[in-house]
Amino acid sequence: MATYGQIPPSPAALMESLGALGYSLEAAVADIVDNSISADAATVRITFDWNDGAPFAWILDDGTGMSVDGLVEAMRLGGVGPMAARRTTDLGRFGLGLKTASFSQCSRLTVATRQGKSIASARWDLERMAHADSGWELLKGAEPGSEARLEPLKQQHRSGTLVLWELLRTGTETSLPRFLEAVERVERHLAMIFHRYLDGDAQRLHIHLNGRAITAWDPFVTWHPATTPKPLARLRDPSGDVTVRGYVLPHRDRFRDEDEHQQAGGPDGWVAQQGFYVYRAYRLIVAGGWLGLGGSREWLRDEASQLARIRIDIPNSIDTVWRIDVRKATARPPGSLRDGLIRLAADVRRSARDVFAHRGVRTGIQPDAMPGRLWRATASKRYPYAIKREHPLVQTAIDNSADPALTEALLLAIERTVPASISATPHRATEAEVDEMVLAARALMRNLVSLGVDPQAAVEQVARTEPFDQVPDIVQGLKGVD
Ligand SMILES: Nc1ncnc2c1ncn2[C@@H]1O[C@H](COP(=O)(O)OP(=O)(O)OP(=O)(O)O)[C@@H](O)[C@H]1O
Ligand SMILES: [Mg+2]
């Protein structure tokens, strides 16, 4: 076959470009910590050293370490690629993170690793690669003069790996205060991204940053007695099951003081941090936002729903379906799960709005005061009672239902039509109420169609059925269901 011969990428240019994938400093550090977790580390020590304006940083773990061959392979771009099967606890996917994250922050990457007594180290130096025509030649050892920076690994007396970043890009152009601010951002980010490792249901991990232990930040404020968890739901999907749990966070007044309230809000604040939290093998990928989901319209991060946060757990085997990116910073649910997620989220958002508006409390009946009751009082004049989804009977019925969306549609229809709910005053449904009804109507419609009813006839039937007959533009809302 006629060819132009091998066209290898230009080394320094490719490395530089891969570093421009859009990592923040904190996301880059998190990517390195991912590798430590995959290597079963129990402790990760991170140091940022200002070094009089020539800063460097290192990340040391006490994981399994690597053999010399392993180290060389680790330095390769795309070493273990995306198609390889991985252990369920492996946070990697692309064989790129170590390199891309590092070169987004620095020009010289040295990795030293220890197994037993043997220590090996290797480095890539972009400045050297750009000047000397050294191709893809991997350098041995630390930069002359930097050997002492590998000392912490030697002193550890255990297996482990040290990643050293030199020629940091946050270098000469920043000042010491800016540098320290950046380090603080790293701390807040790691406290959030790895909170389930720091203090939760994942394998235990300690992270020290400049000598200080990082404490977990729990987005669901589960330590607060006024946080209301929703029942755990499992969404089944051919691509892989996911589990989902909604939390309605406490009203501002329930916090001890403004500090505690702000702290619970999170690094970006209450409004920005509402929504879905997607975890891949317990590691947080997406921290808030509504993933492009919604009812009649895409949901926004609005003030009134700021107390709604929803945990989604996905395994690392369905990365492609969820479109996980190299930075592990974005995820997108597959189409097949959208309706299920919308249904669960609509319920959490509704409860969160009630709490935000101080409702539920005003009725004098706490939702959880009477756990055995099937009904709870709501703040709505129109629909003063709701069926408790967390009631054991209801939960069991939903769990055992072949079509949970349809069961939910039935519950909603009962709530909306039970004679006690019908008040004389005309009621304009809120946007959230319309969204819920549309979802329920779509579930019913889908079921009718699957039973063989002609789609057009199904639309007419659903649109005539109580309570959907009350929904404006319901026919419009049933479009696209088949
Ligand atoms: N701290 C570490 N301890 C032990 N092995 C490591 C460590 N860091 C990296 N490795 C090895 O180097 C390999 C390459 O790491 P890299 O982060 O580039 O890719 P990855 O983790 O496989 O995938 P991703 O690109 O999704 O992060 C890893 O698969 C692992 O085998
Ligand atoms: Mg990695």
Coordinates of C-alpha atoms and ligand atoms in Angstrom, one line a residue:
M1 CA 0.0 0.0 0.0
A2 CA 1.4 3.5 -0.9
T3 CA 1.9 5.6 2.2
Y4 CA 3.7 8.7 3.2
G5 CA 5.4 6.8 5.9
Q6 CA 5.0 7.1 9.7
I7 CA 3.9 10.6 10.8
P8 CA 4.5 10.6 14.5
P9 CA 3.0 13.5 16.4
S10 CA 5.4 16.3 17.3
P11 CA 6.1 15.5 20.9
A12 CA 6.4 18.8 22.8
A13 CA 3.5 20.4 20.8
L14 CA 1.2 17.4 21.4
M15 CA 1.9 17.3 25.1
E16 CA 1.3 21.1 25.4
S17 CA -2.0 20.8 23.5
L18 CA -3.2 18.0 25.6
G19 CA -2.5 20.1 28.6
A20 CA -5.0 22.7 27.2
L21 CA -8.0 20.4 27.7
G22 CA -9.3 22.9 30.2
Y23 CA -8.3 21.6 33.6
S24 CA -8.4 24.0 36.5
L25 CA -5.6 23.5 39.0
E26 CA -8.0 21.8 41.4
A27 CA -9.3 19.5 38.8
A28 CA -5.8 18.5 37.7
V29 CA -4.9 17.6 41.3
A30 CA -8.0 15.6 41.6
D31 CA -7.0 13.6 38.5
I32 CA -3.7 12.7 40.1
V33 CA -5.5 11.7 43.4
D34 CA -7.7 9.4 41.2
N35 CA -4.6 7.4 40.3
S36 CA -3.7 7.1 44.0
I37 CA -7.1 5.8 44.8
S38 CA -6.9 3.3 42.0
A39 CA -3.6 2.2 43.4
D40 CA -5.3 1.5 46.8
A41 CA -3.6 4.3 48.7
A42 CA -4.7 5.1 52.2
T43 CA -3.0 8.4 52.5
V44 CA -2.2 11.1 50.0
R45 CA 0.1 14.0 50.9
I46 CA 0.0 17.1 48.7
T47 CA 2.5 20.0 49.0
F48 CA 2.4 23.3 47.2
D49 CA 5.7 25.1 47.7
W50 CA 5.9 28.8 46.7
N51 CA 9.7 28.6 46.7
D52 CA 10.2 32.3 46.3
G53 CA 8.2 32.6 43.1
A54 CA 9.5 29.5 41.4
P55 CA 6.8 27.2 42.8
F56 CA 6.5 23.5 42.6
A57 CA 4.1 20.9 43.9
W58 CA 4.2 17.2 44.7
I59 CA 1.6 14.6 45.4
L60 CA 2.7 11.5 47.3
D61 CA 0.7 8.4 48.0
D62 CA 1.2 5.1 49.8
G63 CA -0.5 2.9 47.2
T64 CA 0.9 -0.1 45.4
G65 CA 3.6 1.8 43.5
M66 CA 4.8 0.6 40.1
S67 CA 7.5 -1.6 38.7
V68 CA 10.0 0.1 36.4
D69 CA 8.1 -1.3 33.4
G70 CA 4.8 0.0 35.0
L71 CA 6.3 3.4 35.4
V72 CA 7.5 3.6 31.8
E73 CA 4.0 2.5 30.7
A74 CA 2.4 5.1 33.0
M75 CA 4.4 7.8 31.3
R76 CA 3.1 6.8 27.9
L77 CA 0.2 8.8 26.4
G78 CA -2.8 6.5 26.2
G79 CA -1.0 3.6 28.0
V80 CA -4.0 1.6 29.2
G81 CA -6.7 2.8 26.8
P82 CA -10.4 3.3 27.1
M83 CA -11.4 -0.1 25.8
A84 CA -9.6 -2.1 28.6
A85 CA -11.7 -3.7 31.3
R86 CA -11.0 -2.1 34.7
R87 CA -11.4 -3.1 38.3
T88 CA -14.6 -1.6 39.7
T89 CA -12.4 0.6 42.0
D90 CA -10.2 1.9 39.2
L91 CA -11.0 5.6 38.6
G92 CA -9.1 5.7 35.3
R93 CA -10.4 5.2 31.8
F94 CA -8.2 6.8 29.1
G95 CA -4.6 6.3 30.0
L96 CA -4.1 10.1 29.8
G97 CA -4.9 11.7 33.1
L98 CA -1.5 11.7 34.6
K99 CA 0.0 13.4 31.6
T100 CA -2.8 15.8 30.6
A101 CA -3.5 16.9 34.1
S102 CA 0.2 17.5 34.8
F103 CA 0.9 19.4 31.6
S104 CA -2.1 21.6 32.1
Q105 CA -0.3 22.9 35.2
C106 CA 3.4 22.5 34.6
S107 CA 6.1 21.9 32.0
R108 CA 8.1 19.3 33.9
L109 CA 6.6 16.1 35.2
T110 CA 8.7 13.7 37.3
V111 CA 7.1 10.5 38.6
A112 CA 9.0 8.5 41.2
T113 CA 7.6 5.2 42.4
R114 CA 8.6 2.6 45.0
Q115 CA 7.9 -1.1 45.4
G116 CA 9.8 -2.7 48.2
K117 CA 13.2 -1.2 48.4
S118 CA 13.5 -0.3 44.7
I119 CA 12.7 3.2 43.6
A120 CA 12.5 4.3 40.0
S121 CA 11.8 7.7 38.5
A122 CA 11.2 9.1 35.1
R123 CA 10.3 12.5 33.7
W124 CA 9.0 14.4 30.7
D125 CA 10.3 18.0 30.3
L126 CA 8.4 20.0 27.7
E127 CA 10.9 22.8 27.5
R128 CA 13.7 20.3 26.8
M129 CA 11.5 18.5 24.3
A130 CA 10.8 21.8 22.5
H131 CA 14.5 22.7 22.2
A132 CA 16.4 19.5 21.8
D133 CA 15.0 17.2 19.1
S134 CA 14.7 14.3 21.5
G135 CA 11.5 12.8 20.1
W136 CA 9.6 10.7 22.6
E137 CA 12.6 9.9 24.7
L138 CA 11.7 9.4 28.3
L139 CA 14.2 10.8 30.7
K140 CA 15.4 8.9 33.8
G141 CA 15.4 10.4 37.2
A142 CA 14.8 13.9 38.5
E143 CA 16.1 17.0 36.9
P144 CA 19.7 17.5 38.1
G145 CA 19.4 19.7 41.3
S146 CA 15.8 18.5 42.0
E147 CA 16.7 15.1 43.4
A148 CA 15.9 16.2 46.9
R149 CA 12.3 16.8 45.9
L150 CA 11.9 13.0 45.6
E151 CA 13.0 12.5 49.3
P152 CA 9.5 12.3 50.8
L153 CA 9.0 9.0 48.8
K154 CA 12.3 7.6 50.1
Q155 CA 11.4 8.6 53.7
Q156 CA 8.0 6.9 53.5
H157 CA 9.5 3.4 53.9
R158 CA 6.5 1.9 52.1
S159 CA 5.5 1.4 48.5
G160 CA 3.9 4.4 46.9
T161 CA 4.2 7.0 44.1
L162 CA 5.3 10.6 44.0
V163 CA 4.2 13.0 41.3
L164 CA 6.3 16.1 41.1
W165 CA 5.2 19.2 39.1
E166 CA 8.0 21.7 38.4
L167 CA 7.9 24.8 36.3
L168 CA 4.4 25.4 37.4
R169 CA 2.3 27.7 35.1
T170 CA 0.9 29.4 38.1
G171 CA 4.5 30.6 38.5
T172 CA 6.2 33.9 38.1
E173 CA 3.1 35.9 37.0
T174 CA 1.3 35.3 40.3
S175 CA 1.9 36.6 43.7
L176 CA 2.1 34.7 47.0
P177 CA -1.5 35.6 48.0
R178 CA -2.8 34.5 44.7
F179 CA -0.9 31.2 45.0
L180 CA -2.3 30.6 48.5
E181 CA -5.8 31.3 47.2
A182 CA -5.3 28.7 44.5
V183 CA -4.2 26.2 47.2
E184 CA -7.3 27.0 49.2
R185 CA -9.4 26.3 46.1
V186 CA -7.7 23.0 45.7
E187 CA -8.6 22.2 49.3
R188 CA -12.3 23.0 48.9
H189 CA -12.4 21.0 45.7
L190 CA -10.8 17.9 47.0
A191 CA -13.0 18.1 50.1
M192 CA -16.0 17.9 47.8
I193 CA -14.9 15.6 45.0
F194 CA -13.6 12.9 47.4
H195 CA -16.0 13.4 50.3
R196 CA -17.2 9.8 50.2
Y197 CA -13.6 8.6 50.5
L198 CA -12.7 11.1 53.2
D199 CA -15.7 10.4 55.4
G200 CA -18.3 8.1 53.8
D201 CA -19.1 4.8 52.2
A202 CA -16.1 4.4 50.0
Q203 CA -12.7 2.9 50.9
R204 CA -11.1 5.3 53.5
L205 CA -8.6 7.9 52.3
H206 CA -6.8 10.6 54.1
I207 CA -5.6 13.6 52.2
H208 CA -3.2 16.1 53.7
L209 CA -2.6 19.4 52.0
N210 CA 0.5 21.3 53.1
G211 CA 0.4 19.3 56.3
R212 CA -3.3 19.8 57.1
A213 CA -5.9 17.1 56.9
I214 CA -8.7 17.8 54.5
T215 CA -12.1 17.3 56.0
A216 CA -15.0 16.1 53.8
W217 CA -17.7 18.5 52.5
D218 CA -21.0 16.6 52.3
P219 CA -23.3 18.1 49.7
F220 CA -26.3 16.4 51.2
V221 CA -25.8 17.9 54.6
T222 CA -26.7 14.5 56.1
W223 CA -25.4 15.5 59.5
H224 CA -28.2 18.0 59.9
P225 CA -31.4 16.6 61.5
A226 CA -33.6 18.7 59.3
T227 CA -32.3 17.2 56.0
T228 CA -35.0 15.0 54.5
P229 CA -33.6 12.1 52.4
K230 CA -35.9 10.6 49.8
P231 CA -36.1 6.8 49.4
L232 CA -33.2 5.2 47.6
A233 CA -34.3 4.4 44.0
R234 CA -32.7 2.0 41.5
L235 CA -33.2 2.8 37.8
R236 CA -32.7 -0.3 35.7
D237 CA -31.1 0.2 32.3
P238 CA -29.7 -2.2 29.8
S239 CA -26.5 -0.2 29.8
G240 CA -26.1 -0.6 33.6
D241 CA -28.3 0.2 36.6
V242 CA -27.8 3.4 38.5
T243 CA -29.0 4.3 42.0
V244 CA -30.5 7.6 42.9
R245 CA -31.3 9.4 46.1
G246 CA -32.8 12.8 46.5
Y247 CA -32.2 15.0 49.5
V248 CA -34.2 18.1 50.6
L249 CA -31.8 20.3 52.5
P250 CA -32.8 22.4 55.5
H251 CA -34.2 25.9 55.3
R252 CA -31.8 28.7 56.0
D253 CA -33.4 29.3 59.4
R254 CA -32.5 25.8 60.6
F255 CA -28.7 26.5 60.5
R256 CA -27.0 27.7 63.6
D257 CA -25.5 30.8 62.0
E258 CA -24.7 32.3 58.7
D259 CA -21.3 30.6 58.6
E260 CA -22.8 27.2 59.0
H261 CA -25.3 28.0 56.3
Q262 CA -22.7 29.2 53.9
Q263 CA -20.5 26.2 54.5
A264 CA -23.4 23.9 53.7
G265 CA -24.0 25.8 50.5
G266 CA -20.6 24.7 49.1
P267 CA -17.8 26.1 47.1
D268 CA -20.0 27.8 44.5
G269 CA -22.9 28.7 46.8
W270 CA -26.5 27.4 47.3
V271 CA -28.1 28.3 44.0
A272 CA -25.2 27.0 41.8
Q273 CA -24.8 23.8 43.8
Q274 CA -28.4 22.6 43.5
G275 CA -29.3 19.6 41.3
F276 CA -27.6 16.3 40.4
Y277 CA -24.4 15.0 41.9
V278 CA -23.1 12.2 39.7
Y279 CA -20.6 9.8 41.3
R280 CA -18.6 7.3 39.3
A281 CA -17.3 4.7 41.7
Y282 CA -17.9 7.1 44.6
R283 CA -15.9 9.8 43.0
L284 CA -17.8 13.0 42.3
I285 CA -17.9 13.9 38.6
V286 CA -20.7 16.5 38.3
A287 CA -21.5 18.8 41.3
G288 CA -24.9 20.3 40.7
G289 CA -27.0 21.4 37.8
W290 CA -29.9 19.7 36.2
L291 CA -28.1 17.8 33.4
G292 CA -30.3 19.3 30.7
L293 CA -33.4 17.6 32.1
G294 CA -36.7 19.2 32.8
G295 CA -40.4 18.9 32.2
S296 CA -42.2 21.1 29.7
R297 CA -39.0 23.2 29.7
E298 CA -35.4 22.6 30.7
W299 CA -34.9 23.2 34.5
L300 CA -32.7 26.1 35.5
R301 CA -30.9 26.5 38.8
D302 CA -33.4 28.9 40.2
E303 CA -33.6 30.3 43.7
A304 CA -36.6 28.4 44.8
S305 CA -35.2 25.0 44.1
Q306 CA -31.8 25.6 45.7
L307 CA -32.5 23.1 48.5
A308 CA -32.8 20.1 46.1
R309 CA -29.7 17.9 45.7
I310 CA -29.8 14.5 44.2
R311 CA -27.1 11.8 44.3
I312 CA -26.7 9.5 41.3
D313 CA -24.3 6.6 41.5
I314 CA -23.0 5.0 38.3
P315 CA -20.4 2.2 38.0
N316 CA -17.2 2.8 36.0
S317 CA -18.3 0.3 33.3
I318 CA -20.7 2.6 31.6
D319 CA -18.4 5.6 30.9
T320 CA -19.2 5.7 27.2
V321 CA -23.0 5.6 27.7
W322 CA -22.7 8.5 30.2
R323 CA -20.1 10.3 28.0
I324 CA -17.5 10.7 30.7
D325 CA -14.7 13.0 29.5
V326 CA -10.9 12.7 30.1
R327 CA -11.1 15.3 32.9
K328 CA -13.9 13.3 34.7
A329 CA -15.7 16.6 34.9
T330 CA -18.8 16.0 32.8
A331 CA -21.4 13.3 32.4
R332 CA -24.7 13.1 30.5
P333 CA -27.4 10.5 31.2
P334 CA -28.4 8.3 28.4
G335 CA -31.8 8.9 26.8
S336 CA -33.3 5.8 28.3
L337 CA -32.9 7.1 31.8
R338 CA -34.1 10.6 31.3
D339 CA -37.7 10.1 32.1
G340 CA -36.9 8.1 35.3
L341 CA -34.5 10.8 36.5
I342 CA -37.0 13.6 35.7
R343 CA -39.7 11.8 37.6
L344 CA -37.5 11.5 40.7
A345 CA -36.1 15.0 40.4
A346 CA -39.5 16.6 40.0
D347 CA -40.5 15.1 43.3
V348 CA -37.4 16.4 45.1
R349 CA -37.7 19.8 43.5
R350 CA -41.3 20.0 44.6
S351 CA -40.5 19.2 48.2
A352 CA -37.5 21.5 48.1
R353 CA -39.6 24.4 47.0
D354 CA -42.0 23.7 49.8
V355 CA -39.3 23.9 52.4
F356 CA -37.7 26.9 50.7
A357 CA -41.0 28.8 50.9
H358 CA -41.3 27.7 54.6
R359 CA -44.3 25.6 53.7
G360 CA -45.0 22.2 55.2
V361 CA -43.9 23.8 58.5
R362 CA -46.8 26.2 58.5
T363 CA -49.4 23.4 58.4
G364 CA -48.1 22.4 61.8
I365 CA -47.7 18.8 60.6
Q366 CA -44.1 17.7 60.1
P367 CA -43.9 15.2 57.2
D368 CA -42.0 12.7 59.2
A369 CA -43.8 13.2 62.5
M370 CA -46.1 10.3 61.8
P371 CA -44.1 7.8 59.9
G372 CA -46.9 5.2 59.7
R373 CA -49.3 7.5 58.0
L374 CA -49.9 7.0 54.3
W375 CA -50.8 10.7 53.7
R376 CA -49.0 13.8 54.6
A377 CA -50.4 17.3 54.7
T378 CA -49.0 19.7 52.1
A379 CA -49.0 23.5 52.0
S380 CA -51.1 23.5 48.8
K381 CA -54.7 24.7 49.1
R382 CA -55.6 22.9 46.0
Y383 CA -54.0 19.6 46.9
P384 CA -53.8 19.5 50.7
Y385 CA -52.7 15.9 50.9
A386 CA -50.0 13.9 49.3
I387 CA -49.3 10.1 49.4
K388 CA -46.0 9.6 51.1
R389 CA -43.6 8.0 48.7
E390 CA -41.4 6.9 51.6
H391 CA -44.3 4.9 53.2
P392 CA -43.1 1.3 53.3
L393 CA -46.2 0.1 51.4
V394 CA -45.8 2.7 48.7
Q395 CA -42.1 2.1 48.4
T396 CA -42.5 -1.6 48.1
A397 CA -45.2 -1.2 45.5
I398 CA -42.9 1.1 43.5
D399 CA -39.9 -1.2 43.9
N400 CA -41.9 -4.2 42.7
S401 CA -43.6 -2.5 39.9
A402 CA -42.6 -3.5 36.4
D403 CA -43.2 0.2 35.4
P404 CA -42.4 2.6 38.3
A405 CA -43.3 5.6 36.2
L406 CA -46.8 4.2 35.7
T407 CA -47.2 3.5 39.5
E408 CA -46.1 7.1 40.1
A409 CA -48.7 8.3 37.6
L410 CA -51.4 6.4 39.5
L411 CA -50.3 8.0 42.9
L412 CA -50.2 11.4 41.4
A413 CA -53.7 10.9 39.8
I414 CA -55.1 9.8 43.2
E415 CA -53.5 12.9 44.9
R416 CA -54.9 15.2 42.3
T417 CA -58.4 13.9 42.2
V418 CA -59.2 12.7 45.7
P419 CA -62.3 14.6 46.7
A420 CA -60.6 16.3 49.7
S421 CA -58.3 17.9 47.2
I422 CA -60.9 19.7 45.2
S423 CA -61.4 23.2 46.6
A424 CA -63.9 25.7 45.2
T425 CA -61.3 28.2 44.3
P426 CA -60.1 28.0 40.8
H427 CA -56.4 27.0 40.7
R428 CA -53.7 27.8 38.3
A429 CA -51.2 24.9 38.3
T430 CA -47.6 26.0 39.0
E431 CA -45.0 25.1 36.5
A432 CA -43.7 22.3 38.7
E433 CA -47.2 20.9 39.0
V434 CA -47.6 21.0 35.2
D435 CA -44.3 19.3 34.7
E436 CA -45.3 16.4 37.0
M437 CA -48.6 15.9 35.4
V438 CA -47.0 15.9 31.9
L439 CA -44.6 13.2 33.1
A440 CA -47.3 11.1 34.6
A441 CA -49.4 11.5 31.4
R442 CA -46.4 10.4 29.3
A443 CA -46.0 7.3 31.4
L444 CA -49.7 6.4 30.9
M445 CA -49.5 7.2 27.2
R446 CA -46.3 5.0 26.8
N447 CA -48.1 2.1 28.5
L448 CA -51.2 2.4 26.3
V449 CA -49.0 2.4 23.1
S450 CA -47.1 -0.6 24.3
L451 CA -50.4 -2.4 24.8
G452 CA -51.1 -1.7 21.1
V453 CA -53.3 1.4 21.3
D454 CA -52.9 3.6 18.3
P455 CA -50.7 6.6 19.3
Q456 CA -53.3 9.2 18.2
A457 CA -56.1 7.4 20.0
A458 CA -53.9 7.1 23.1
V459 CA -53.3 10.9 23.1
E460 CA -57.0 11.5 23.0
Q461 CA -57.7 9.0 25.7
V462 CA -55.0 10.4 28.1
A463 CA -56.1 14.0 27.4
R464 CA -59.6 13.1 28.5
T465 CA -58.5 11.3 31.6
E466 CA -58.6 12.9 35.0
P467 CA -56.4 14.8 36.2
F468 CA -54.6 15.3 32.9
D469 CA -57.7 16.9 31.3
Q470 CA -56.9 19.9 33.5
V471 CA -53.4 20.4 32.1
P472 CA -53.1 23.2 29.6
D473 CA -51.6 22.0 26.3
I474 CA -51.5 18.4 27.4
V475 CA -51.6 17.2 23.8
Q476 CA -48.5 19.2 23.1
G477 CA -46.8 17.6 26.1
L478 CA -47.6 14.1 24.8
K479 CA -45.7 14.7 21.6
G480 CA -42.8 12.4 20.8
V481 CA -44.0 9.6 23.1
D482 CA -44.1 6.2 21.4
Ligands
LIG1 N1 -0.2 6.9 41.8 C1 -0.1 5.8 41.1 N2 0.2 4.6 41.6 C2 0.3 3.5 40.9 N3 0.1 3.5 39.5 C3 -0.2 4.6 38.9 C4 -0.3 5.9 39.7 N4 -0.5 6.9 38.8 C5 -0.6 6.3 37.6 N5 -0.4 5.0 37.6 C6 -0.4 4.0 36.5 O1 -0.3 4.8 35.3 C7 -1.3 4.5 34.5 C8 -1.6 5.8 33.6 O2 -2.2 6.8 34.5 P1 -3.2 7.9 33.8 O3 -3.7 8.7 34.8 O4 -2.4 8.5 32.7 O5 -4.3 7.0 33.0 P2 -5.5 6.2 33.7 O6 -5.6 6.5 35.1 O7 -5.2 4.8 33.3 O8 -6.7 6.7 32.9 P3 -7.3 8.3 32.9 O9 -6.8 8.9 31.7 O10 -8.8 8.1 32.8 O11 -6.8 8.9 34.2 C9 -2.5 4.0 35.3 O12 -3.4 3.2 34.6 C10 -1.7 3.3 36.4 O13 -1.5 2.0 36.0
MG2 MG -5.7 8.5 35.9

